[in-house]
Short mmCIF file of C-alpha atoms and ligand atoms in Angstrom, two decimals:
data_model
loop_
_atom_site.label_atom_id
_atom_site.label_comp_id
_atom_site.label_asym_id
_atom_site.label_seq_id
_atom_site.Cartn_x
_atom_site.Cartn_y
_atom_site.Cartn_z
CA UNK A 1 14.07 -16.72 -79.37
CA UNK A 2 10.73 -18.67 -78.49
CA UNK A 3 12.57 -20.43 -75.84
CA UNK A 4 14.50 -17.39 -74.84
CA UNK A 5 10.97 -15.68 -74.25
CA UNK A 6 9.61 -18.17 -72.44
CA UNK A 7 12.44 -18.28 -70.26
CA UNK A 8 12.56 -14.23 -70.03
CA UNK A 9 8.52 -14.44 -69.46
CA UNK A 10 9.10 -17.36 -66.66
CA UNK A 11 12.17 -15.32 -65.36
CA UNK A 12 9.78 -12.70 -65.06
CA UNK A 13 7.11 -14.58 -63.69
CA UNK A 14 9.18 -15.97 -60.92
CA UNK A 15 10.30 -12.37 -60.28
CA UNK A 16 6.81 -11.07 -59.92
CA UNK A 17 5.71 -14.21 -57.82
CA UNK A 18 9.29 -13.70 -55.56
CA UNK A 19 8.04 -9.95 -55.54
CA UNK A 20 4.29 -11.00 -54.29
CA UNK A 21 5.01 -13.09 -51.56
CA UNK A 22 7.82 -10.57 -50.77
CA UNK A 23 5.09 -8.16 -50.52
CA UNK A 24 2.59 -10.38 -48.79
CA UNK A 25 5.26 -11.23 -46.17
CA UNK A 26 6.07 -7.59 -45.52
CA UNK A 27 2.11 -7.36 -45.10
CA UNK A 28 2.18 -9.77 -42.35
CA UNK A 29 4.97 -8.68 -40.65
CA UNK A 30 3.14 -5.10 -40.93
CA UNK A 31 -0.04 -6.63 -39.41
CA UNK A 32 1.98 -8.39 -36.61
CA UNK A 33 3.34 -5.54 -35.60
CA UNK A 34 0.11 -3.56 -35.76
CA UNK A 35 -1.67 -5.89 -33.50
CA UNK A 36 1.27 -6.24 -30.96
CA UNK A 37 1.23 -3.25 -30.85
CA UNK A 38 -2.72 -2.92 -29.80
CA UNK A 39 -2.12 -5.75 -27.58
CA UNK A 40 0.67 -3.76 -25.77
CA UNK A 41 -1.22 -0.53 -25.36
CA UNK A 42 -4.38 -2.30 -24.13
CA UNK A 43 -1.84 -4.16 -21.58
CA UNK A 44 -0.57 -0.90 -20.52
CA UNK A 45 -4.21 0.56 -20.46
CA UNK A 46 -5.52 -2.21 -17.83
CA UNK A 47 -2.81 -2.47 -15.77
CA UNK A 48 -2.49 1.44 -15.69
CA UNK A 49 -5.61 1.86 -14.20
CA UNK A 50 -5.70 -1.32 -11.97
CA UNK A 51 -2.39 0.40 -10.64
CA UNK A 52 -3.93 3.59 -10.07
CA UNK A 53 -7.18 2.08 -8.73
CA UNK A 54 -5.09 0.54 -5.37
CA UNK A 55 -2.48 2.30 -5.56
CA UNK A 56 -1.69 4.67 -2.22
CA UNK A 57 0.46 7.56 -5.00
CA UNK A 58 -0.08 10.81 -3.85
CA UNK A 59 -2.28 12.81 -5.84
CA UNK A 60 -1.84 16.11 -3.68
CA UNK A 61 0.71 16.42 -1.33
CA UNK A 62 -0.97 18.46 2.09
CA UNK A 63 1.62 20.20 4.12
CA UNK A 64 -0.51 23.07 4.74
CA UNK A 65 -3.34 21.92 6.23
CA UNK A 66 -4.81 24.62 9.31
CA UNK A 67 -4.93 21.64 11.39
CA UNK A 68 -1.56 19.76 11.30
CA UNK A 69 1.03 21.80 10.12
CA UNK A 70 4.74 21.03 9.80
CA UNK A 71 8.16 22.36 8.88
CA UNK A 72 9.75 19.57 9.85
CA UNK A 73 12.82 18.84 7.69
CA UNK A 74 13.17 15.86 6.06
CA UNK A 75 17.42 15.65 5.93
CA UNK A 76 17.15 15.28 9.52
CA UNK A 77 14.23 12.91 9.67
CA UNK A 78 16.93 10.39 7.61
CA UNK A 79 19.29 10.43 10.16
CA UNK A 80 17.11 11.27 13.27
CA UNK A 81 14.25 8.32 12.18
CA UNK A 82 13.95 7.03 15.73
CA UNK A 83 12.91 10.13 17.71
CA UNK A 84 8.95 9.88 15.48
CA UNK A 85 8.98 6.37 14.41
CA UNK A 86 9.73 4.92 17.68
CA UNK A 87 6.98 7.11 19.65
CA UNK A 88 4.99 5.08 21.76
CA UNK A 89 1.19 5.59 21.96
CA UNK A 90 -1.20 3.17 23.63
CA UNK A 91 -4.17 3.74 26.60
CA UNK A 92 -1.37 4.44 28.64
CA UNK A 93 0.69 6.63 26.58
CA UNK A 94 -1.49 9.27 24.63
CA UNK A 95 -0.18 11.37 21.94
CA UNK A 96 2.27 14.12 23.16
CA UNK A 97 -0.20 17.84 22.72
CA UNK A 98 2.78 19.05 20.66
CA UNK A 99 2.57 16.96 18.24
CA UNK A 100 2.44 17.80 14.91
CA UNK A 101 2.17 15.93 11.56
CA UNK A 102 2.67 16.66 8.03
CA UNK A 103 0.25 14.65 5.83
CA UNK A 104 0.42 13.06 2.68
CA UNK A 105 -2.84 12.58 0.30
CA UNK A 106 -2.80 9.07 -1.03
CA UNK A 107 -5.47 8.40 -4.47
CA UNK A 108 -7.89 7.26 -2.50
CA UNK A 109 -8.65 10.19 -0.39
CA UNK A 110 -7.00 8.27 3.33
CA UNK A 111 -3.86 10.90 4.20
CA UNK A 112 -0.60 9.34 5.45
CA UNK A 113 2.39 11.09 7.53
CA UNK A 114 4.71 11.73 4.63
CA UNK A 115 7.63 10.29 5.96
CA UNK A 116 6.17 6.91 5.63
CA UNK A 117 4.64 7.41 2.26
CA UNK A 118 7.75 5.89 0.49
CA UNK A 119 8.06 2.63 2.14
CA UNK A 120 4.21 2.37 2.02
CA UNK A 121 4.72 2.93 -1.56
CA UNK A 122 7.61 0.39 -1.68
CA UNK A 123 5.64 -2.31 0.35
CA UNK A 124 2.66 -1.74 -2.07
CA UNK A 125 4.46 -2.35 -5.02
CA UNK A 126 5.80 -5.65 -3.67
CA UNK A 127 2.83 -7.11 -2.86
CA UNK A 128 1.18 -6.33 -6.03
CA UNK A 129 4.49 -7.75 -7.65
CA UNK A 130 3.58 -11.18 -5.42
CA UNK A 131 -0.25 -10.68 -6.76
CA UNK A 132 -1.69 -9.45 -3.64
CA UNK A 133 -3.15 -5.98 -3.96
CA UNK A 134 -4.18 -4.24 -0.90
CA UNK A 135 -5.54 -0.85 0.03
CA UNK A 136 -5.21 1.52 2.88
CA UNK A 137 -8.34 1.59 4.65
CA UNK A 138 -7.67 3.86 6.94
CA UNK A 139 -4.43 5.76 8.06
CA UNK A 140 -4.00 9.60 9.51
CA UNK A 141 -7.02 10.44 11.92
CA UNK A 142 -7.58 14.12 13.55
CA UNK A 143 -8.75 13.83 17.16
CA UNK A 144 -12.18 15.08 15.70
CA UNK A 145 -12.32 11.77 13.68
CA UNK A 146 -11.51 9.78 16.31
CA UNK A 147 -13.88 11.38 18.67
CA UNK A 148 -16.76 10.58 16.28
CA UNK A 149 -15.18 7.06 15.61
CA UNK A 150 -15.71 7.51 19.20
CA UNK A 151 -18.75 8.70 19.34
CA UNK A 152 -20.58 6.04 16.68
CA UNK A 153 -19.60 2.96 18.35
CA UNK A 154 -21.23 4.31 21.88
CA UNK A 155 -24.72 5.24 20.11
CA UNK A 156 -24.09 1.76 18.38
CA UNK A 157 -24.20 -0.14 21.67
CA UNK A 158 -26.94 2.45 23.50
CA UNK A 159 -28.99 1.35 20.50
CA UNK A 160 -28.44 -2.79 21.29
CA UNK A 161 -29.87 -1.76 25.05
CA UNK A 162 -26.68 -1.00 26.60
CA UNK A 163 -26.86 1.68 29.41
CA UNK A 164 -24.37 5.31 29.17
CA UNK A 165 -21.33 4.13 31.05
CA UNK A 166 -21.55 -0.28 29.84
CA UNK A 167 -21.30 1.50 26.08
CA UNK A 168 -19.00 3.78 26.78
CA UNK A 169 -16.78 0.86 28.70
CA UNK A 170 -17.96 -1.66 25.52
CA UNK A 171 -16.64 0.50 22.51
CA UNK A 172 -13.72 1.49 24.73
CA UNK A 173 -12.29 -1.99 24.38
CA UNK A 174 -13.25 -1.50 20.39
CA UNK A 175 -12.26 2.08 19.34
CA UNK A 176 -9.22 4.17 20.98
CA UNK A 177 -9.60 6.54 23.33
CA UNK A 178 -9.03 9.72 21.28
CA UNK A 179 -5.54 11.24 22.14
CA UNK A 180 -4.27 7.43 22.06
CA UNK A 181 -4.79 6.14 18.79
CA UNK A 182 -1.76 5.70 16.53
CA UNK A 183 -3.90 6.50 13.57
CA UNK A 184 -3.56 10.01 14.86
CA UNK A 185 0.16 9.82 14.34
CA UNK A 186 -0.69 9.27 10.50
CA UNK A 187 2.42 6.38 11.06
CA UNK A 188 -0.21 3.74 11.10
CA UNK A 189 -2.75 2.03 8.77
CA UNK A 190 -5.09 -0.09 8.40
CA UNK A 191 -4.63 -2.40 5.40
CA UNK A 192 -7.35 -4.12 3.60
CA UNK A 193 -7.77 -6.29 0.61
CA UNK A 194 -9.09 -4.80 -2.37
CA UNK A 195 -11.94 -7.08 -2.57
CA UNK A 196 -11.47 -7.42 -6.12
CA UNK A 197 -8.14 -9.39 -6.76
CA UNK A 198 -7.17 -10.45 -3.55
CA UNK A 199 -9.53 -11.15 -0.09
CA UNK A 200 -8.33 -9.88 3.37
CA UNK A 201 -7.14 -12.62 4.56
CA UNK A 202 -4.66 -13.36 1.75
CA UNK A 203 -3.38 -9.38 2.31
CA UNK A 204 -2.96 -9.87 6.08
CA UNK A 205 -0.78 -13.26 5.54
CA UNK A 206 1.55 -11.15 2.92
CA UNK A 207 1.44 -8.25 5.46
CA UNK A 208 2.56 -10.79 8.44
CA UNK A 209 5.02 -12.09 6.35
CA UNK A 210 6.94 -9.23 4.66
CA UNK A 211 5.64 -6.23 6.55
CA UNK A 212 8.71 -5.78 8.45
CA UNK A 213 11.22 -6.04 5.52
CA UNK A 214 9.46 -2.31 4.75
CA UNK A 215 9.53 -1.14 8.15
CA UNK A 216 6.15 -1.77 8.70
CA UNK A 217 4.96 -4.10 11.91
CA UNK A 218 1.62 -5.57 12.86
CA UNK A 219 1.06 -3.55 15.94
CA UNK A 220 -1.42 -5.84 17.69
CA UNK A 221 -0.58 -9.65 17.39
CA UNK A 222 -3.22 -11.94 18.85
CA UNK A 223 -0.19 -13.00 21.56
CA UNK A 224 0.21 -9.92 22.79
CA UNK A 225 -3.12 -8.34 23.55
CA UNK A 226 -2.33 -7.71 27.32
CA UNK A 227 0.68 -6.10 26.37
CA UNK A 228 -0.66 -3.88 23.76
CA UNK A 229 -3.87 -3.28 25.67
CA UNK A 230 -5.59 -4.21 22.07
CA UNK A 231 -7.12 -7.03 20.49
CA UNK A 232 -5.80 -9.03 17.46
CA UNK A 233 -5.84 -6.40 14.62
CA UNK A 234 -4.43 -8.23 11.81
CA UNK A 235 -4.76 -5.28 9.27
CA UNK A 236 -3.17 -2.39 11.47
CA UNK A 237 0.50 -1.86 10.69
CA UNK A 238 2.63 0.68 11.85
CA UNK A 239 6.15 1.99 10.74
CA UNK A 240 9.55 1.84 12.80
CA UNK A 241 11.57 1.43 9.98
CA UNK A 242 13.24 -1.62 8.80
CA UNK A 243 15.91 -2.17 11.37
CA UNK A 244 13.61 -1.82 14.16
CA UNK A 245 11.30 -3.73 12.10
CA UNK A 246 13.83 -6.75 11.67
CA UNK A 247 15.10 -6.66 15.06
CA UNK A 248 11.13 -7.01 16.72
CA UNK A 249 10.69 -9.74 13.42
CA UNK A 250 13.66 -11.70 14.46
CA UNK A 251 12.56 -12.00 18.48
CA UNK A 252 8.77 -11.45 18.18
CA UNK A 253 8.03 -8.30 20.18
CA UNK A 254 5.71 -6.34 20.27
CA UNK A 255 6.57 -2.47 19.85
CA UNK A 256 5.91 -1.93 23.82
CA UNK A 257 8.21 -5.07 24.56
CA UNK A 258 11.25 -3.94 22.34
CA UNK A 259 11.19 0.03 23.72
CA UNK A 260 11.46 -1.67 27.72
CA UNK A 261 14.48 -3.69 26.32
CA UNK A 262 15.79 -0.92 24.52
CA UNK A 263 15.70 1.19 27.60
ZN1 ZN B 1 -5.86 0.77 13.01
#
């Protein structure tokens, strides 16, 4: 009976210890879980708000604007992408006076033509994927803005001693005429580097490298400044969709070369 005790009391010992570190192993599981699960939601939490931070999402779509309105309708824009994205504007070919424009409000205030939003979007995303993170600097521009763009760079070179017409002809070769910037077509931007995670330079070599595969192409290359009538702009793409894009990858033309071989 003694022995049959101790053996029940061991038994029973053993089953409380098996029970304990059954316990304590639940517990740890528990706590695993718990902290994964911290870990996850501050994950989520950071890269959230990095997202947000660069990213070009709309955060109010403007299609009603007093100044640029549009109906235009965006079944036929799929299959009729050519007649906008292959516009030409330069010195020589200003904006047509019908022109009109229906915007798109990215996070951090700069306005886009909508029809490009989604491959911006697109192109965005991929870069960040690569760990490059870059911002839109600048993209849709009324005339007014680029009259005062205009207008700031003149009184900039007046004030370094420059007379009226040499700082006129000076920011002329700096700042578009307004009527023939592309920025007023709201299909270009000007793409910067956050300054945080990535520098300029690092954006622009992504932008050189994959900017076409999004339909996107750098506008002024530094080998084609008498063509374009611009200098080297290595942060100013512009959209002509990805087969156009390809095609003036593939052969290295500029947008004014490939629209004379086109034609
Ligand atoms: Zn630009």
């Amino acid at each position: 009976m003694v022995n049959c005790n101790n053996n029940f009391r061991g038994y029973e010992r053993k089953r409380t210890l098996k029970q304990h570190s059954r316990i304590r192993k639940i517990h740890i599981i528990l706590r695993l879980i718990s902290v994964a699960a911290v870990i996850g939601l501050l994950w989520y939490c950071i890269n959230g708000l990095n997202l947000k931070e660069v990213s070009p999402e709309p955060i109010l779509s403007v299609g009603t604007g007093s100044f640029n309105v549009s109906s235009a309708d965006t079944s036929k824009n799929d299959t009729d992408e050519t007649s906008w994205s292959l516009i030409l504007v330069n010195r020589w070919n200003a904006i047509p006076e019908d022109y009109v424009v229906d915007i798109t409000e990215l996070s951090n205030g700069q306005t886009v033509d909508t029809r490009i939003y989604p491959a911006l979007q697109k192109m965005f995303d991929a870069a960040r994927a690569d760990g490059v993170y870059p911002v839109v600097a600048s993209g849709y521009r009324t005339a007014e803005k680029q009259q005062s763009l205009m207008e700031e760079k003149i009184a900039a070179f007046k004030a370094e001693g420059y007379s009226a017409s040499q700082a006129k002809a000076e920011a002329e070769t700096w700042v578009a005429i307004p009527g023939t910037s592309e920025h007023q077509l709201g299909i270009a931007v000007d793409i910067n580097a956050d300054g945080v995670k990535s520098n300029g330079s690092e954006v622009y070599k992504w932008l050189k490298q994959n900017g076409y595969r999004f339909g996107f192409i750098l506008r002024y290359p530094p080998d084609k400044i008498e063509i374009t009538g611009v200098s080297n702009e290595p942060w100013h793409y512009r959209y002509v969709g990805i087969k156009v894009a390809a095609a003036m990858h593939d052969q290295t033309l500029c947008l004014e070369e490939y629209l004379r071989e086109k034609n």
